Structures are given as C-alpha cells and as structure tokens.
mmCIF file of C-alpha atoms and ligand atoms in Angstrom:
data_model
loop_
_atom_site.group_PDB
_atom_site.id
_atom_site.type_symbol
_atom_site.label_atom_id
_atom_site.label_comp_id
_atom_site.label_asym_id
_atom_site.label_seq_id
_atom_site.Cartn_x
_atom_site.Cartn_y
_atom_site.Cartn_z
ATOM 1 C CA UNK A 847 59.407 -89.405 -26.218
ATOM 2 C CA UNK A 848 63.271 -89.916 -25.438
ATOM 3 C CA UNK A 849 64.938 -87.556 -23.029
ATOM 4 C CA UNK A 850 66.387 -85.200 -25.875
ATOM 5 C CA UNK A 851 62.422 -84.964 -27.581
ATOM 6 C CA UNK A 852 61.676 -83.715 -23.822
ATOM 7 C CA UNK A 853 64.082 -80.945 -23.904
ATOM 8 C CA UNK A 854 63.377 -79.863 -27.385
ATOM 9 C CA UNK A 855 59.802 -79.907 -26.338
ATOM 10 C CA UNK A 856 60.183 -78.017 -22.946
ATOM 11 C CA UNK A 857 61.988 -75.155 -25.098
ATOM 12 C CA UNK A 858 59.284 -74.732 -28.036
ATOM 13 C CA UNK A 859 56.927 -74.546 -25.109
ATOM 14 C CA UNK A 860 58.877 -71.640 -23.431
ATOM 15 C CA UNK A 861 59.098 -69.897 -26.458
ATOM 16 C CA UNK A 862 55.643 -70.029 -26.741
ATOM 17 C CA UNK A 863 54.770 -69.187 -23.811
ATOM 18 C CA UNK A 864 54.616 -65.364 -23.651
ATOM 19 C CA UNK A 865 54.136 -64.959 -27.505
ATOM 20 C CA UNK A 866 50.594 -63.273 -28.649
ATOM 21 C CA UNK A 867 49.145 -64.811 -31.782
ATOM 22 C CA UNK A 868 49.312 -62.456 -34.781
ATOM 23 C CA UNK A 869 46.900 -64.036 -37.250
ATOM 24 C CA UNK A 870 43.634 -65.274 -37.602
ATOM 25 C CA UNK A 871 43.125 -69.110 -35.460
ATOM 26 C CA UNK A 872 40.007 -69.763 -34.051
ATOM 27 C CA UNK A 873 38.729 -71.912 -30.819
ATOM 28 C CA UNK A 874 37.689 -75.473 -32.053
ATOM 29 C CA UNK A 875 34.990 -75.195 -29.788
ATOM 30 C CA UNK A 876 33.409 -72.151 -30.346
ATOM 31 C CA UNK A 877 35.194 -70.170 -33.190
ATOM 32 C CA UNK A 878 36.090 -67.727 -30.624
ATOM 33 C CA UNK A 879 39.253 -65.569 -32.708
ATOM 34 C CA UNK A 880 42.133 -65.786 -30.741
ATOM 35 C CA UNK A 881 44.156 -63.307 -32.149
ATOM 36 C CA UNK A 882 46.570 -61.267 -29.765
ATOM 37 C CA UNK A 883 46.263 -63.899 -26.982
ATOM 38 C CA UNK A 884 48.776 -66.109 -25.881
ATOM 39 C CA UNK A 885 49.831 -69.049 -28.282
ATOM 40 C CA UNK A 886 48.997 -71.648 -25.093
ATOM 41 C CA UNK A 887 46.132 -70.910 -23.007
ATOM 42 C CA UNK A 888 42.937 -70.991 -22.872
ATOM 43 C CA UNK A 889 39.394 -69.637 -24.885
ATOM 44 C CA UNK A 890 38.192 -66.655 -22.804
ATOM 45 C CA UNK A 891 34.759 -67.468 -23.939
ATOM 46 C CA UNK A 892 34.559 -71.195 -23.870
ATOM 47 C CA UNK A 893 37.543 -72.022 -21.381
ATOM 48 C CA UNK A 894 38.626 -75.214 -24.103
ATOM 49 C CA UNK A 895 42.417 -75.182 -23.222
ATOM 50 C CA UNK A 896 44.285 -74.632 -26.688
ATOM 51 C CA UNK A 897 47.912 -74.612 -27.804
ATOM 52 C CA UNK A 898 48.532 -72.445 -31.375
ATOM 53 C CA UNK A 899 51.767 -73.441 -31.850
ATOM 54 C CA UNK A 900 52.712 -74.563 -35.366
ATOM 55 C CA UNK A 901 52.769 -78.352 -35.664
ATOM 56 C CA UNK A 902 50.817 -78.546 -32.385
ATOM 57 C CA UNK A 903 47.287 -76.878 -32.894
ATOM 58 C CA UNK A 904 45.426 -78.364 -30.473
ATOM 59 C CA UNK A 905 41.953 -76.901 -29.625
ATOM 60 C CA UNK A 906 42.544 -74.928 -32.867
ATOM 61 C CA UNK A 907 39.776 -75.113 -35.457
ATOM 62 C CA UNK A 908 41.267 -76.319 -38.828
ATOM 63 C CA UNK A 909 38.752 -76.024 -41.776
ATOM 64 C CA UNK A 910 39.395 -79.806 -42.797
ATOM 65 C CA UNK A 911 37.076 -80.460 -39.452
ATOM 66 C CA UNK A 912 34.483 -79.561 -42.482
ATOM 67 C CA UNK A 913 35.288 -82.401 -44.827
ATOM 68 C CA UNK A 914 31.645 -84.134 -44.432
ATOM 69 C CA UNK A 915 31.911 -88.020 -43.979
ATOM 70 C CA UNK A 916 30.518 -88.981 -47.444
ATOM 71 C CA UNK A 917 32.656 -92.399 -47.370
ATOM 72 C CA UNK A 918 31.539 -92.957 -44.123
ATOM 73 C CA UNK A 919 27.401 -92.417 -45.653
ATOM 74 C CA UNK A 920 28.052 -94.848 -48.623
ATOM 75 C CA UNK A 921 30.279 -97.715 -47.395
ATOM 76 C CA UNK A 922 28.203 -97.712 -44.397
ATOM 77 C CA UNK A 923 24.708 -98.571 -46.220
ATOM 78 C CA UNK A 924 26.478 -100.708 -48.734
ATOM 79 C CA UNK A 925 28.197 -102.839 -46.199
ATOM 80 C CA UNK A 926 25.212 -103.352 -44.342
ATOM 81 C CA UNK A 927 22.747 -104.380 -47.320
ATOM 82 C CA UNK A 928 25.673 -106.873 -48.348
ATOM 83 C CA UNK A 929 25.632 -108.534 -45.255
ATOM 84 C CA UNK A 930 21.803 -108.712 -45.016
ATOM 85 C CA UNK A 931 22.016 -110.569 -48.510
ATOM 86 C CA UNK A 932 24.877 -112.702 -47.492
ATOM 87 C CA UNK A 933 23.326 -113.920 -43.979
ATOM 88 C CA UNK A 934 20.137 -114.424 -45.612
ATOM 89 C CA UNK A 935 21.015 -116.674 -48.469
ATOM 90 C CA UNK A 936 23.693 -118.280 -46.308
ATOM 91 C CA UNK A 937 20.784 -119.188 -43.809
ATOM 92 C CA UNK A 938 18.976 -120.461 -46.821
ATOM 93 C CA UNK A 939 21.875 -122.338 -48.363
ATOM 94 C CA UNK A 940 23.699 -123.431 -45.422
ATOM 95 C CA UNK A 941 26.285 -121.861 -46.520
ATOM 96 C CA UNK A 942 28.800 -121.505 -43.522
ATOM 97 C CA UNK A 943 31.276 -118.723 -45.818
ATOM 98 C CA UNK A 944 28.126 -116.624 -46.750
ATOM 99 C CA UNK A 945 27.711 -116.428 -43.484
ATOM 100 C CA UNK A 946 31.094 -115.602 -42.388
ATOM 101 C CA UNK A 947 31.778 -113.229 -45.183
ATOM 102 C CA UNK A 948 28.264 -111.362 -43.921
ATOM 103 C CA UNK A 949 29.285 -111.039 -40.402
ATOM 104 C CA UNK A 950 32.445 -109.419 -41.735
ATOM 105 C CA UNK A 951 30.139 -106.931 -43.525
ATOM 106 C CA UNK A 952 27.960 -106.114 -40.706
ATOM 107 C CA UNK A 953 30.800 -105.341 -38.760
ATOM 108 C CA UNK A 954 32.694 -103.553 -41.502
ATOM 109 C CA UNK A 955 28.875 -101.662 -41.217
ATOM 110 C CA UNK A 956 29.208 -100.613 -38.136
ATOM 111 C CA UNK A 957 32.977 -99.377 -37.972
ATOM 112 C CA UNK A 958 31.844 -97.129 -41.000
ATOM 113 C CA UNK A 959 28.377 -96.101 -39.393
ATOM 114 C CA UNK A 960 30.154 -95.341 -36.228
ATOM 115 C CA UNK A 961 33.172 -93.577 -37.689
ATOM 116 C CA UNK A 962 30.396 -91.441 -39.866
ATOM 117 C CA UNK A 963 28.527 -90.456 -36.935
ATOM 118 C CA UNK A 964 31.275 -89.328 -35.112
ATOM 119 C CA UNK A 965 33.104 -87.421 -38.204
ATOM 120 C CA UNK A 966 29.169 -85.811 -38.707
ATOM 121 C CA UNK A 967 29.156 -84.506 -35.061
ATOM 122 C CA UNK A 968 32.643 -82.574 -35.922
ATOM 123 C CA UNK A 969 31.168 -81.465 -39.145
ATOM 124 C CA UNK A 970 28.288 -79.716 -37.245
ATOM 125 C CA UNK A 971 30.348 -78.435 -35.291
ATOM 126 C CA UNK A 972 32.619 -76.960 -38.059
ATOM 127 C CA UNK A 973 30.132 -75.822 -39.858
ATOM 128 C CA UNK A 974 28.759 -73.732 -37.259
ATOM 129 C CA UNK A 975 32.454 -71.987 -36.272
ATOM 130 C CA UNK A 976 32.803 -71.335 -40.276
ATOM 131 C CA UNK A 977 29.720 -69.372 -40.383
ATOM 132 C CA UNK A 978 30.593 -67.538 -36.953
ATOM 133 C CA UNK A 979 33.953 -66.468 -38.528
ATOM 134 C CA UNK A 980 32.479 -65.826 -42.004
ATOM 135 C CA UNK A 981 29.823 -63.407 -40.284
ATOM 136 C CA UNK A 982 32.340 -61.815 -37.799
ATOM 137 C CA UNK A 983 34.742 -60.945 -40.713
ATOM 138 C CA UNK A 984 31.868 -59.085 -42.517
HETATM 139 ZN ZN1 LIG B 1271 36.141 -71.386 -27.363
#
C-alpha cells in the first residue's frame, strides 16, 4: 500500500467509524445480526472483531461461505485412484513416467482433499449461521 492508499484508507476508516449499520449483516462466526452497531467493531456475543464496510467485510458472513466443495469431493477421489493405477503399473512396468505422472496425482490428491476439507469446515459453519438467521427472521 503506497502512502496515498494509506490516506485514502485512514479516511474510509473514519467515516466508518461512528456509523451504525442499517441493514441486515451477520457475524461470520456466529450469525449474530449486527444491525444498528457500529460498521467496525466487534460481535457482542462472540467478540470475532468485524469490519462492515463495503468492499471490506471482514468477519461478515457472506452466503457464498455456503457453496459446498463438490470439486474439491470429485477431483480429490479421482486424482487419488489415478495415481494408485499409475504407481502400480509403473512399479510393474518400470516405467519411470508412470511413476512420475502418479506422484503428480497423489499430490494433486491431496491439495484437493485438503482444500475440500477446509472449504467443508466453512460450509458447516455457514450452514449453521443460515439456519440461525432463517429462524430468527421467522
Ligand atoms: Zn459473533
């Protein structure tokens, strides 16, 4: 950030500041509804810090969180079995690519398996604020 991003920064921040939020945002924590307190602060009932402000919406619960990781539960699987099948008949072959080609897969495996498990965690997570706010709008 350059000296001018600063300042432009350090004045969206102030103006902020002392502003109530007016609509509907929720804690990305908790679901807590945040409405009519302060657009940076923090979740009276979870204490996650949070900043509201448009383009910023951090600690704000988006409901994209909820996008389930169904690449993630396919690729992951697929990459794996390909690799099994690859270091297995380039064991039997002697096959130095096969080999090569199935370590790439196992580790393309676990990037995927990895990325899934953490995308499933936010998905539980989501899932659980969606039905808090769906049940405290009723
Ligand atoms: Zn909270």
């Amino acid at each position: 950030m350059n000296r001018e991003e600063e300042a432009s920064e350090r004045r969206a921040h102030e103006m902020f500041t002392d502003r109530l939020i007016r609509s509907s945002v929720y804690c990305s924590s908790c679901g807590y509804c945040l409405r009519t307190l302060p657009y940076i602060h923090q979740c009276p009932e979870c204490g996650q810090e949070y900043n509201a402000r448009p383009l910023v919406m951090k600690g704000i619960f988006v409901p994209s969180m909820a996008d389930p990781p169904v690449y993630e539960a396919i690729m992951g699987p697929v990459f794996a079995a390909g690799a099994v099948l690859l270091v297995v008949s380039g064991v039997q072959t002697r096959d130095i690519w096969r080999l090569v080609i199935g370590a790439a897969l196992a580790a393309g495996s676990y990037v995927e398996l990895t990325q899934g498990w953490a995308k499933l965690k936010k998905f539980r997570v989501a899932i659980r604020i969606q039905r808090r706010i769906e049940r405290e709008e009723e």
